[in-house]
Coordinates of C-alpha atoms in Angstrom, one line a residue:
M1 CA -46.6 -34.0 -58.8
S2 CA -47.2 -30.9 -56.8
A3 CA -44.3 -29.8 -54.3
L4 CA -47.1 -30.4 -51.8
D5 CA -48.1 -34.1 -53.0
L6 CA -44.6 -34.8 -52.8
L7 CA -44.6 -33.4 -48.7
S8 CA -47.7 -34.1 -47.8
G9 CA -49.3 -37.2 -50.4
D10 CA -52.7 -34.3 -49.8
A11 CA -51.9 -30.8 -50.9
Q12 CA -56.3 -30.4 -50.3
T13 CA -55.2 -32.1 -46.7
F14 CA -53.5 -28.2 -46.6
I15 CA -54.2 -25.9 -48.4
G16 CA -57.3 -23.6 -47.3
K17 CA -57.4 -25.3 -44.1
V18 CA -55.7 -24.9 -41.1
W19 CA -53.1 -26.9 -40.5
A20 CA -54.3 -28.6 -36.9
S21 CA -52.6 -32.1 -36.0
R22 CA -49.3 -32.0 -33.9
V23 CA -47.9 -34.6 -36.8
H24 CA -48.4 -35.7 -39.9
L25 CA -46.0 -38.4 -41.7
H26 CA -45.5 -38.9 -45.6
R27 CA -43.9 -42.3 -46.4
T28 CA -42.6 -41.3 -50.2
D29 CA -39.7 -44.3 -52.0
P30 CA -36.8 -43.6 -50.7
A31 CA -35.7 -45.7 -53.8
D32 CA -37.7 -42.9 -56.2
P33 CA -34.5 -40.0 -57.6
R34 CA -37.8 -38.0 -57.7
G35 CA -38.8 -38.0 -54.1
L36 CA -37.4 -36.2 -51.4
V37 CA -34.4 -38.7 -51.3
G38 CA -33.1 -37.0 -54.5
L39 CA -33.1 -33.8 -53.5
L40 CA -30.1 -33.5 -51.4
S41 CA -27.6 -36.6 -50.7
L42 CA -24.3 -37.0 -48.5
D43 CA -22.8 -36.2 -51.4
D44 CA -23.4 -33.1 -52.0
A45 CA -23.2 -32.1 -48.1
D46 CA -20.0 -32.7 -48.9
H47 CA -19.7 -31.0 -51.8
L48 CA -20.9 -27.9 -50.5
L49 CA -19.1 -28.0 -46.9
T50 CA -15.8 -29.4 -48.8
A51 CA -15.2 -28.0 -52.3
C52 CA -17.4 -25.3 -52.8
A53 CA -15.8 -22.3 -51.3
I54 CA -19.1 -21.7 -48.8
R55 CA -19.2 -19.0 -46.4
A56 CA -20.8 -18.3 -43.0
P57 CA -23.3 -17.7 -42.9
S58 CA -25.0 -20.3 -45.2
V59 CA -23.3 -22.5 -43.0
R60 CA -23.2 -22.8 -38.9
M61 CA -22.5 -25.1 -36.5
A62 CA -24.0 -26.6 -33.2
K63 CA -23.4 -28.4 -30.3
D64 CA -25.1 -30.0 -27.2
G65 CA -27.3 -27.0 -27.9
A66 CA -25.0 -24.1 -28.8
V67 CA -25.0 -22.4 -32.1
L68 CA -20.1 -22.3 -31.8
P69 CA -18.8 -19.0 -33.4
E70 CA -17.7 -18.7 -36.8
S71 CA -14.3 -18.2 -36.4
A72 CA -14.8 -21.6 -34.9
Y73 CA -14.8 -23.0 -38.4
T74 CA -14.3 -20.5 -40.5
R75 CA -11.4 -18.5 -42.6
G76 CA -10.1 -15.2 -44.3
A77 CA -8.9 -15.3 -47.5
T78 CA -7.6 -13.4 -51.1
L79 CA -9.4 -13.2 -54.0
A80 CA -8.3 -10.2 -56.8
G81 CA -6.7 -8.1 -54.5
K82 CA -9.6 -7.6 -52.1
Q83 CA -10.1 -10.0 -48.3
L84 CA -12.9 -13.2 -48.2
T85 CA -14.1 -13.2 -45.0
G86 CA -15.9 -15.9 -43.3
L87 CA -15.7 -18.9 -45.9
V88 CA -15.8 -21.9 -44.3
D89 CA -12.2 -23.9 -43.4
A90 CA -13.2 -27.9 -44.4
R91 CA -11.0 -29.5 -42.2
K92 CA -12.5 -27.2 -39.2
A93 CA -15.4 -27.9 -39.6
L94 CA -15.0 -31.6 -40.3
A95 CA -13.0 -32.1 -37.3
L96 CA -15.8 -30.4 -34.9
F97 CA -18.1 -32.5 -37.2
D98 CA -16.6 -35.7 -35.8
D99 CA -16.3 -34.7 -32.4
G100 CA -20.1 -34.2 -32.0
A101 CA -20.7 -30.7 -33.9
T102 CA -24.5 -30.4 -36.5
V103 CA -23.5 -28.9 -39.6
V104 CA -26.4 -26.3 -40.0
F105 CA -26.9 -25.8 -44.5
Q106 CA -28.7 -22.1 -44.7
G107 CA -30.8 -20.3 -47.1
L108 CA -30.4 -23.6 -48.9
H109 CA -33.5 -22.9 -51.4
R110 CA -30.7 -19.8 -52.4
Y111 CA -27.6 -21.9 -53.6
W112 CA -29.1 -25.7 -54.7
P113 CA -30.8 -25.7 -57.3
P114 CA -32.8 -28.8 -56.8
L115 CA -34.5 -26.7 -53.5
T116 CA -34.1 -24.1 -54.8
R117 CA -37.2 -25.1 -57.7
L118 CA -39.0 -27.7 -54.4
V119 CA -39.0 -23.9 -52.7
A120 CA -40.1 -22.1 -55.9
E121 CA -43.0 -24.7 -56.6
L122 CA -43.8 -24.4 -52.8
E123 CA -44.7 -21.3 -53.3
L124 CA -47.2 -21.2 -55.6
E125 CA -48.8 -23.6 -54.3
L126 CA -49.2 -22.4 -50.6
G127 CA -48.7 -17.6 -51.5
H128 CA -46.3 -18.0 -48.6
P129 CA -43.1 -16.8 -48.6
C130 CA -41.1 -20.4 -47.9
Q131 CA -36.6 -21.4 -46.4
A132 CA -34.7 -24.4 -46.6
N133 CA -32.2 -24.7 -44.5
A134 CA -30.1 -29.0 -43.9
Y135 CA -28.4 -30.5 -40.8
L136 CA -25.6 -33.4 -40.8
T137 CA -25.1 -34.6 -37.8
P138 CA -22.9 -36.6 -35.8
P139 CA -24.3 -39.8 -35.4
G140 CA -25.9 -40.4 -31.9
S141 CA -25.9 -36.8 -31.1
Q142 CA -28.0 -34.1 -31.1
G143 CA -27.4 -30.0 -31.7
F144 CA -30.5 -28.1 -30.6
A145 CA -31.9 -28.6 -27.6
V146 CA -36.2 -28.5 -27.3
H147 CA -37.4 -25.5 -28.8
S148 CA -39.6 -24.0 -31.2
D149 CA -40.2 -22.5 -34.6
S150 CA -41.5 -18.7 -35.6
H151 CA -43.2 -20.4 -39.0
D152 CA -44.4 -24.0 -40.1
V153 CA -42.2 -26.3 -41.9
F154 CA -41.7 -30.0 -43.2
V155 CA -39.0 -31.9 -42.5
F156 CA -37.9 -34.7 -44.7
Q157 CA -35.4 -37.6 -44.5
T158 CA -32.9 -38.1 -46.9
A159 CA -30.1 -40.5 -45.5
G160 CA -29.9 -41.6 -41.9
S161 CA -32.1 -41.7 -39.2
K162 CA -33.7 -38.4 -36.5
Q163 CA -35.3 -39.4 -33.7
W164 CA -37.8 -36.6 -33.3
E165 CA -39.0 -35.5 -29.1
V166 CA -42.3 -33.8 -30.6
H167 CA -44.5 -32.0 -27.9
G168 CA -48.8 -30.9 -28.4
P169 CA -51.3 -31.2 -26.1
D170 CA -50.8 -34.5 -24.8
G171 CA -47.4 -34.4 -23.7
P172 CA -44.3 -35.4 -25.8
E173 CA -44.3 -38.6 -28.4
E174 CA -40.7 -40.2 -29.8
V175 CA -41.3 -39.8 -33.7
L176 CA -37.7 -41.8 -36.1
L177 CA -38.2 -39.5 -39.0
E178 CA -36.0 -42.3 -42.1
P179 CA -34.9 -41.5 -45.7
G180 CA -38.1 -41.1 -47.8
I181 CA -39.8 -39.8 -44.7
S182 CA -41.5 -36.4 -44.1
M183 CA -43.5 -34.3 -41.3
Y184 CA -45.8 -31.2 -40.6
L185 CA -44.8 -29.9 -37.8
P186 CA -47.6 -26.4 -37.1
T187 CA -46.0 -23.4 -35.7
G188 CA -44.5 -23.3 -31.8
T189 CA -45.0 -26.8 -31.9
P190 CA -41.4 -27.3 -28.8
H191 CA -39.4 -30.4 -30.9
A192 CA -35.9 -31.1 -30.6
A193 CA -34.3 -34.2 -32.6
R194 CA -31.3 -37.2 -31.8
A195 CA -29.7 -39.0 -34.6
Q196 CA -29.2 -42.4 -34.5
D197 CA -26.9 -45.3 -35.3
T198 CA -25.5 -43.5 -37.6
V199 CA -24.6 -39.9 -39.5
S200 CA -28.5 -38.3 -39.9
L201 CA -29.1 -35.7 -42.9
H202 CA -31.9 -33.5 -43.3
V203 CA -34.3 -30.9 -44.5
T204 CA -36.1 -28.3 -42.9
L205 CA -38.8 -26.4 -45.2
G206 CA -40.0 -23.2 -43.6
I207 CA -43.6 -21.3 -44.4
N208 CA -43.1 -17.8 -43.3
Q209 CA -47.2 -16.8 -43.1
L210 CA -48.2 -14.6 -44.5
T211 CA -51.4 -13.6 -42.3
W212 CA -54.6 -12.2 -41.8
R213 CA -54.2 -8.6 -40.4
G214 CA -51.1 -7.7 -41.8
L215 CA -53.5 -8.4 -45.1
V216 CA -54.7 -5.8 -43.5
E217 CA -52.8 -3.4 -42.3
R218 CA -51.5 -2.8 -45.8
T219 CA -54.9 -2.3 -47.1
V220 CA -55.4 0.3 -44.7
A221 CA -52.5 1.7 -44.7
P222 CA -52.3 4.3 -47.6
L223 CA -55.4 4.9 -46.6
L224 CA -54.2 5.8 -42.5
R225 CA -51.5 8.0 -44.4
E226 CA -54.5 10.0 -44.7
V227 CA -55.2 11.2 -41.6
G228 CA -53.4 14.5 -40.9
D229 CA -49.8 14.3 -39.0
E230 CA -50.4 17.6 -36.3
H231 CA -49.6 17.8 -33.3
L232 CA -52.9 17.0 -30.6
P233 CA -53.1 20.1 -28.7
A234 CA -52.1 21.8 -26.1
G235 CA -54.5 21.0 -22.6
Y236 CA -56.1 17.9 -23.8
L237 CA -54.9 16.0 -21.0
E238 CA -56.4 19.1 -18.2
D239 CA -59.7 19.0 -20.6
P240 CA -58.9 15.5 -22.2
A241 CA -63.3 15.8 -23.6
A242 CA -61.2 18.5 -26.5
L243 CA -59.2 15.6 -28.1
A244 CA -63.0 14.1 -28.8
G245 CA -65.0 15.6 -31.1
P246 CA -61.4 15.8 -33.8
L247 CA -61.1 12.4 -32.5
A248 CA -64.1 11.6 -34.0
E249 CA -64.2 13.8 -36.5
R250 CA -61.1 12.2 -38.0
L251 CA -62.3 8.3 -37.3
E252 CA -65.7 8.9 -39.3
R253 CA -63.3 9.8 -41.8
L254 CA -61.3 7.7 -42.2
A255 CA -64.1 5.0 -41.8
T256 CA -65.2 6.7 -44.4
A257 CA -62.8 5.4 -47.0
L258 CA -62.9 2.1 -45.2
R259 CA -65.9 1.7 -46.7
G260 CA -64.8 2.6 -50.1
A261 CA -61.7 0.8 -50.3
D262 CA -61.8 -1.8 -53.4
P263 CA -60.8 -5.6 -51.8
G264 CA -60.2 -6.4 -55.4
A265 CA -57.7 -2.8 -55.6
A266 CA -56.0 -4.7 -52.5
V267 CA -55.9 -8.7 -53.6
E268 CA -53.3 -7.3 -56.5
A269 CA -52.0 -5.3 -54.6
E270 CA -50.8 -8.5 -52.8
V271 CA -50.1 -10.5 -54.9
R272 CA -48.0 -8.1 -56.3
R273 CA -46.5 -7.5 -53.3
F274 CA -45.8 -11.1 -52.7
L275 CA -44.5 -12.4 -56.6
T276 CA -42.1 -9.2 -57.4
S277 CA -40.7 -10.0 -53.8
R278 CA -39.7 -13.4 -55.3
P279 CA -35.8 -14.1 -56.4
P280 CA -35.9 -14.7 -60.6
R281 CA -35.4 -18.3 -61.2
L282 CA -33.2 -18.5 -64.2
D283 CA -31.4 -21.7 -63.8
G284 CA -30.2 -22.7 -67.1
G285 CA -31.6 -18.9 -68.7
L286 CA -28.1 -18.8 -70.0
R287 CA -28.8 -22.1 -72.4
D288 CA -32.1 -20.2 -73.3
V289 CA -30.6 -16.5 -73.9
L290 CA -28.7 -18.2 -77.2
A291 CA -31.0 -20.1 -77.7
H292 CA -34.5 -18.7 -77.8
A293 CA -34.2 -17.0 -82.0
E294 CA -33.3 -20.3 -83.3
L295 CA -37.6 -20.7 -81.8
T296 CA -39.1 -23.1 -85.2
Q297 CA -43.3 -24.2 -84.8
A298 CA -42.2 -27.9 -83.5
T299 CA -39.2 -26.6 -80.0
R300 CA -40.0 -28.9 -77.3
L301 CA -40.1 -26.0 -75.0
R302 CA -40.9 -26.6 -71.0
R303 CA -42.5 -23.7 -67.5
R304 CA -39.8 -23.1 -65.3
P305 CA -41.3 -25.1 -62.7
G306 CA -42.2 -22.6 -59.3
H307 CA -42.2 -19.6 -61.9
P308 CA -45.6 -17.7 -62.0
C309 CA -47.6 -16.2 -64.4
V310 CA -50.5 -14.5 -62.9
L311 CA -52.4 -12.5 -65.3
L312 CA -54.9 -9.6 -65.1
D313 CA -57.0 -7.4 -67.7
R314 CA -56.2 -3.9 -68.3
G315 CA -58.8 -2.9 -71.4
E316 CA -56.7 -3.3 -74.0
R317 CA -53.7 -4.3 -72.5
L318 CA -53.1 -7.5 -70.3
E319 CA -50.7 -7.4 -67.6
V320 CA -48.8 -10.4 -67.6
L321 CA -47.0 -11.0 -63.7
L322 CA -43.8 -12.9 -63.7
G323 CA -42.5 -12.3 -60.7
D324 CA -39.7 -9.9 -60.3
R325 CA -40.9 -8.0 -63.1
S326 CA -43.8 -8.2 -65.7
M327 CA -44.9 -7.8 -68.9
S328 CA -47.4 -5.9 -71.0
V329 CA -49.1 -7.4 -73.6
P330 CA -51.9 -7.4 -76.5
A331 CA -55.4 -8.6 -75.0
W332 CA -56.1 -11.3 -78.0
V333 CA -52.7 -13.5 -77.1
R334 CA -54.6 -13.8 -73.6
P335 CA -56.2 -17.7 -75.1
A336 CA -52.1 -18.1 -75.7
L337 CA -50.9 -17.9 -72.9
E338 CA -54.2 -20.1 -70.9
E339 CA -52.5 -22.7 -72.9
V340 CA -49.4 -22.0 -71.5
R341 CA -50.7 -21.1 -68.3
A342 CA -51.8 -24.9 -68.0
R343 CA -49.4 -26.3 -69.8
A344 CA -46.4 -28.1 -68.3
E345 CA -44.4 -29.0 -71.8
L346 CA -45.3 -27.5 -75.5
T347 CA -44.1 -26.4 -78.8
P348 CA -45.5 -23.0 -80.3
A349 CA -47.3 -24.7 -82.1
D350 CA -49.3 -25.6 -79.3
L351 CA -50.3 -21.8 -79.0
P352 CA -53.9 -20.6 -80.9
L353 CA -53.2 -17.8 -82.0
D354 CA -50.9 -18.2 -86.2
A355 CA -47.2 -19.3 -86.2
Q356 CA -45.7 -15.6 -86.0
S357 CA -47.3 -14.4 -83.1
N358 CA -46.7 -18.1 -81.8
L359 CA -43.1 -18.0 -82.5
V360 CA -42.9 -14.2 -80.8
L361 CA -44.8 -15.1 -77.8
C362 CA -42.8 -18.9 -77.2
R363 CA -39.3 -16.0 -78.0
R364 CA -40.6 -13.7 -75.6
L365 CA -41.2 -16.2 -73.6
V366 CA -38.0 -17.6 -73.2
R367 CA -36.4 -14.1 -72.4
E368 CA -38.9 -13.4 -69.7
G369 CA -38.1 -16.5 -68.1
L370 CA -40.8 -18.4 -68.2
L371 CA -40.2 -20.8 -70.4
E372 CA -37.3 -22.8 -71.1
V373 CA -36.4 -24.8 -74.5
R374 CA -35.9 -28.3 -73.4

């Protein structure tokens, strides 16, 4: 199941279309360990807050619409003689929580593996940067007043329930989220939420949209840099016409350059820019480093979830974009790489090269992080 299918029930509802609905709800089985509820439990939140030396700003706290100062729930310490600041003081944080404050886990996609994988897969499906936060709210409490976000949001409940007030063109709508239910909110949708009779834990996935304007600006920027940076001539305030001719010449040169711009090259640059800006996804990498030399034709391998593999023809060579890095291989390897791209799991023997080439390629892909040993 794709990340979008898990969140929305139908990836095609979202990919390539305008996300116009104010409220889109999707229900999953709360008892399914592979579903939404298993991504972050109350026990997981407890562990993060009290047992793993988490630091601000990975945690912040809010109560009745106000963000609490970090000094109210953090402390200092030393490690190897160096000062550490911003460590969450579990006793202070729990006391504030007991008094009605919401605990916000920020940037969970950076340090909580289940959400790291989900966000990585979602980014590949959407082509937009994504992030994950979680909100742990005491019974009957509200962390934030009505507000809107500058990005699209998927929200899903993993424990307890929360009453959402979602504002649309026809006024506010009440939505109750319970474990296993996800909700999609487009950019700018005003909303607020309050926990009900039990503690509430929900996750928000923010989608930071890349836009056509941004792509056009990045495509045009190199051409604009070709325009000379000389000063405007003195006296143009009294004789504005003195600028008209030179400006027309520069605009015409820019228009000619724009007409000659290569859309394919611009798109390739955009794909490379996006992929290389994402952090490496290498959970389990130590095991793979130790195991790659022992691969056999029958070793079970799996495509690492959320790891990109984009193939770019370079004549007799093939460039393979792998997120934070790329590799160059002979063009005749393409059929094997297409097979890797098409399968969730495989063995070296499944690839259409000779036995030795299959092993060499798979060992390289394990070292590079695209494949992992099952």
